[in-house]
Amino acid sequence: MDAAVALPAKEGFQQQKDGKQVDLFYLHNGRLQAAFTNYGARLVSLLAPDKNGVLRDVVLGLDSLQAYEAARSSFLGATVGRYANRIAKGRFSLDGHDYALATNLGEHHLHGGIENFQEKVWEATQPDAATIVFRYHSPDGEEGYPGNMDIEVSYQLTGNNELQASFKATTNKPTVVNLTNHAYFNLNGQGSGSILNHRLQINADYITETDAFAIPTGVLLPVAGTPFNFLEPHTIGERVNDPHPLIQFGHGYDHNFVLRKEKENTRSFAARVIGEQSGIVLEVETTEPGVQLYGANFMKGTVRLRSGAMDEKNSGFCLETQHFPDSPNHAHFPTTRLNPGEVFESVTVFRFL
């Protein structure tokens, strides 16, 4: 295997942090190879063959624990929670109780707060060569959330050329939860340049309309006649500078798409992306009701990736399968409430063709 697409070395990760051991774990299933670290239950590298059988690393990743600590604002490859995306002003109410969360995006709460799940060293077990299981206990009051919460996240390379992400959570008090993975993909290979010529299809008739601070207004906005209509494939860059106010607010795509669902909580088609150089096709299926398309609009070229290239704007894209942002403050959005005795479960599959 060419050194340019080798999995990262363990040495950059095998260190102590907060009294816990950080490590790197390798997965393989014969066609796909991956590396994860228990710092942030994070996807570091994913090797997939292109149309000529040449391996390409299709996620943006770094070489060491210190590099990830320095690049924390991008959430590169991390498991995100307790609540992925935004909660307006860091506040919500449950059963007459008002909760104030840590705010880390101006006056708003983003991706779990200041010391969010990407900052944690998770317990890790590897039951077989293709599976890694991460566990974390989030204590009552962490970042302002009610209830002790136990989270289990497993990542598995399946025999169908898939990376399957499975999330579970339980609590001892009524609370809210919204978990996802924040991988940045570039199907031509990390460091290969912009993803704006990737062709994208999203199975969604609506997005959640937002204000200038990316906080939902509560309106489900039809995609028809807008630059958010990906029911038929378009390149990501075709309309990325459209004068539509929501495109201007986000400096491109950073929006939650409301997925077509025949039945809630069932796995169904969400998105399909084609790398125009590599020919690699990524198909995404999920049990989640939404997916956040993010085009790395706020990367600034200040972080050096494993390939040696910098994290320039639009050097990757995210498809963060999720419940809707700010759902606790919008009763008509799919609920993110979790009660004692219940189990939150979510599955997303990334299939490579």
C-alpha atoms as one frame of an Amber mdcrd trajectory, in Angstrom:
protein
   0.000   0.000   0.000   1.314   3.448  -0.931   2.596   5.401   2.066   0.420
   8.350   1.091  -2.678   6.333   1.887  -1.405   4.257   4.798  -3.364   4.266
   8.031  -1.865   6.597  10.655   0.704   5.303  13.141  -0.356   4.481  16.680
   2.553   6.406  18.197   0.920   9.797  17.770  -2.060   8.703  19.866  -0.696
   6.401  22.588  -0.591   8.945  25.388  -2.301   9.747  28.670  -4.961  12.438
  28.819  -6.898  13.337  31.950  -5.503  10.210  33.591  -6.846   7.946  30.840
  -5.094   6.101  28.032  -5.616   7.369  24.505  -4.989   4.899  21.688  -5.576
   4.243  17.998  -7.545   1.241  16.738  -7.456  -0.326  13.267 -10.452  -1.915
  11.543 -10.519  -3.879   8.286 -12.951  -6.055   6.344 -10.968  -6.966   3.242
 -11.935  -3.953   1.091 -12.204  -1.052   3.541  -9.722  -0.062   6.235 -10.277
   2.433   9.035  -8.597   3.945  12.070 -10.381   5.289  15.151  -9.180   6.890
  18.353 -10.953   6.829  21.695 -10.221  10.546  22.063 -13.643  11.766  21.008
 -14.680   8.296  19.721 -13.324   9.659  16.481 -12.901   8.418  12.901  -9.316
   9.285  11.927  -8.900   7.548   8.574 -10.994   5.541   6.106  -9.362   3.888
   3.097 -11.562   2.911   0.150 -10.617   1.784  -3.384 -11.333   4.103  -6.282
 -12.542   3.115  -9.774  -9.058   1.762 -10.561  -8.704  -0.146  -7.292  -6.290
   2.431  -5.833  -6.815   3.157  -2.146  -7.750   6.690  -1.166  -8.239   8.112
   2.320 -11.722   9.582   1.983 -11.971  11.406   5.328 -10.070  14.423   6.616
  -7.861  13.350   9.508  -4.820  14.238  11.597  -1.751  12.372  12.832  -1.794
  12.817  16.610  -3.724  13.531  19.769  -2.088  16.959  20.002  -3.167  17.820
  16.463  -6.806  17.004  17.291  -6.639  18.999  20.523  -5.428  22.014  18.539
  -8.147  21.613  15.873 -11.085  21.136  18.226 -13.325  23.771  16.589 -13.745
  21.596  13.463 -14.969  18.450  15.297 -12.981  16.368  12.795 -14.406  12.828
  12.741 -15.742  13.085  16.299 -18.768  11.511  17.924 -20.850  14.570  18.798
 -23.173  15.053  21.769 -24.993  15.220  24.067 -26.824  17.318  21.519 -25.479
  17.646  17.978 -26.067  20.969  16.230 -27.557  24.015  17.921 -29.830  24.817
  20.860 -30.976  28.438  20.849 -29.472  30.490  23.669 -28.498  27.227  25.344
 -31.903  26.889  26.962 -34.797  24.431  26.968 -37.542  23.246  29.327 -38.735
  19.777  30.334 -41.695  19.092  32.634 -41.679  22.657  33.909 -37.941  22.696
  34.648 -35.757  25.222  32.825 -32.230  24.172  31.889 -29.314  26.431  30.954
 -26.574  24.779  28.927 -23.000  25.863  28.331 -22.853  28.296  25.401 -19.970
  27.997  22.953 -21.314  29.709  19.817 -21.949  33.243  20.987 -25.093  33.000
  23.109 -25.995  29.596  21.618 -25.113  25.967  22.397 -23.333  23.929  19.695
 -22.515  20.197  19.519 -22.747  19.558  23.269 -21.074  22.638  24.699 -17.593
  23.611  25.809 -16.341  20.261  27.122 -18.361  18.177  24.689 -17.995  14.504
  23.791 -15.112  15.117  21.367 -13.044  16.258  24.384 -13.574  12.995  26.279
 -11.445   9.860  26.409 -13.952   7.051  25.857 -13.646   3.455  26.992 -12.928
   1.284  23.958 -13.268  -2.415  23.217 -12.609  -4.200  19.941 -14.711  -7.393
  19.779 -13.417  -8.331  16.306 -11.203  -7.029  13.511 -14.021  -5.031  11.911
 -15.691  -3.479  14.996 -14.873  -0.910  17.665 -17.209  -0.069  20.567 -16.894
   3.152  22.562 -18.618   3.887  25.890 -18.908   7.063  27.929 -20.742   7.971
  31.149 -21.970  11.569  31.096 -22.781  12.678  34.671 -25.881  14.587  35.704
 -25.328  18.303  35.066 -22.513  17.917  32.541 -22.622  21.026  30.327 -25.993
  21.755  32.001 -27.863  18.626  30.849 -30.102  16.770  33.299 -29.603  13.107
  34.133 -26.789  10.617  34.199 -26.461   9.351  30.644 -24.647   6.235  29.452
 -23.689   6.247  25.777 -22.498   3.363  23.609 -21.326   3.947  20.041 -20.175
   1.136  17.786 -18.507   1.483  14.402 -18.316  -1.574  12.157 -16.982  -2.284
   8.678 -19.538  -4.665   7.214 -19.223  -7.215   4.407 -21.243  -4.866   2.181
 -18.452  -2.262   2.013 -20.143  -0.168   4.657 -19.150   1.766   7.721 -22.072
   1.315  10.099 -22.426   3.708  13.048 -24.784   2.597  15.834 -25.658   4.849
  18.780 -27.371   3.949  22.070 -28.079   6.011  25.176 -29.947   5.636  28.483
 -30.692   8.105  31.283 -31.972   8.194  34.869 -33.822  11.530  34.424 -35.859
  12.992  31.574 -33.391  14.677  29.225 -32.659  15.343  25.544 -30.213  13.597
  23.230 -29.049  13.982  19.629 -25.938  12.020  18.619 -24.034  11.960  15.334
 -20.608  11.547  13.781 -18.879  14.629  12.356 -16.677  13.057   9.655 -15.560
  15.265   6.780 -15.473  13.329   3.503 -13.556  14.006   0.319 -14.193  11.140
  -2.083 -11.218  12.091  -4.238  -8.985  11.661  -1.210  -8.045  14.043   1.569
  -5.763  16.768   0.330  -7.019  16.425  -3.264  -8.642  19.852  -3.305 -12.214
  21.104  -3.223 -15.355  18.943  -2.977 -17.426  21.463  -4.938 -17.439  19.232
  -8.057 -18.744  16.194  -6.146 -22.256  15.280  -7.338 -24.784  15.134  -4.506
 -28.325  13.847  -4.120 -30.344  14.273  -0.892 -33.701  12.592  -0.310 -35.423
  15.628   1.201 -38.361  17.870   0.267 -37.715  20.423   3.020 -35.013  22.036
   5.099 -35.416  23.569   8.529 -35.367  27.300   7.865 -32.910  29.240  10.025
 -32.105  32.796  10.972 -28.757  34.480  10.324 -27.238  32.594  13.289 -28.300
  29.152  11.952 -31.024  28.825  14.596 -34.260  27.236  13.303 -37.266  29.510
  12.953 -39.614  26.521  13.229 -40.599  26.702   9.546 -40.036  23.734   7.241
 -38.994  25.366   3.986 -39.748  23.497   0.713 -36.621  22.909  -1.360 -38.476
  23.184  -4.665 -37.174  26.139  -6.658 -34.296  26.766  -4.257 -30.573  25.895
  -4.197 -31.444  23.291  -1.556 -33.201  21.020  -4.043 -30.953  17.948  -4.349
 -33.734  15.490  -5.180 -31.947  15.229  -8.512 -28.133  15.248  -8.419 -26.240
  18.540  -8.586 -22.632  19.386  -7.911 -22.164  20.849  -4.454 -20.624  23.976
  -5.945 -23.224  24.626  -8.637 -25.325  26.909  -6.419 -23.010  27.460  -3.463
 -22.874  31.227  -4.134 -26.593  31.606  -4.830 -28.116  34.870  -3.539 -30.683
  32.919  -1.475 -30.485  34.439   2.028 -29.951  31.073   3.750 -26.981  30.337
   1.485 -25.604  33.766   2.284 -26.150  33.274   6.037 -24.199  29.996   5.979
 -21.509  31.089   3.486 -22.610  28.030   1.520 -24.281  24.853   2.735 -24.687
  24.368   6.485 -28.305  23.283   6.734 -30.515  20.508   8.074 -32.462  18.588
   5.437 -35.758  16.936   6.426 -35.513  13.419   5.032 -38.390  11.646   3.327
 -39.583   8.938   5.701 -42.341   6.401   5.111 -42.030   5.298   8.739 -40.250
   6.908  11.685 -37.076   5.357  13.116 -36.536   3.033  10.161 -33.403   2.953
   8.033 -33.913   4.586   4.655 -32.007   6.326   1.870 -30.675   9.763   2.820
 -27.989  10.836   0.339 -25.684   9.797  -2.478 -22.389  11.464  -3.423 -19.969
  10.777  -6.307 -16.311  11.817  -6.342 -15.788  13.220  -9.827 -12.093  12.209
  -9.997 -12.047   8.932  -8.070 -15.394   7.525  -9.166 -16.020   6.537  -5.533
 -19.727   6.582  -4.679 -20.941   7.123  -1.112 -24.505   6.178  -0.214 -25.934
   7.099   3.189 -28.854   5.405   4.916 -30.114   6.345   8.361 -32.860   5.919
  10.920 -32.580   9.639  11.695 -35.160  12.175  10.430 -32.597  14.706   9.231
 -29.120  15.220   7.813 -26.946  18.327   8.087 -25.043  19.121   4.917 -21.944
  21.142   5.756 -19.377  22.120   3.144 -16.495  23.065   5.482 -17.337  26.707
   4.848 -15.475  27.942   7.909 -12.221  26.034   7.516  -9.413  28.554   7.216
  -6.388  26.652   5.935  -4.688  26.699   9.333  -4.629  22.950  10.111  -2.314
  20.534   8.309  -4.065  17.276   7.358  -2.408  13.852   7.266  -1.887  14.255
   3.525   0.215  17.367   4.119  -2.422  19.654   2.612  -4.117  22.353   4.670
  -7.773  22.325   5.716  -8.893  24.848   3.140 -12.499  25.990   2.768 -14.599
  23.327   0.971 -11.880  20.677   1.339 -14.464  18.257   2.747 -18.183  17.815
   3.287 -20.200  16.475   6.210 -23.458  14.539   6.135 -24.349  14.608   9.828
 -27.379  12.358  10.290 -29.378  13.736  13.190 -32.582  14.953  14.753 -33.289
  18.573  13.962 -31.343  21.445  15.540 -33.082  23.158  18.469 -35.772  20.445
  18.612 -36.306  20.861  22.383 -37.695  24.339  21.636 -39.982  23.293  18.751
 -42.778  20.928  19.769 -43.639  20.049  16.164 -40.107  18.787  15.404 -39.393
  15.064  15.991 -38.810  14.697  19.712 -35.335  14.355  21.182 -36.646  13.587
  24.671 -35.274  10.511  26.434 -36.946   9.162  29.565 -35.703   6.738  32.217
 -36.347   3.150  31.138 -36.110   4.044  27.438 -33.196   3.413  25.090 -32.215
   5.939  22.441 -31.095   4.022  19.355 -29.891   5.305  16.005 -28.140   3.687
  13.032 -26.414   5.282  10.059 -24.687   3.402   7.233 -22.044   4.866   4.907
 -21.790   2.523   1.889 -18.925   2.779  -0.593 -19.441   1.668  -4.190
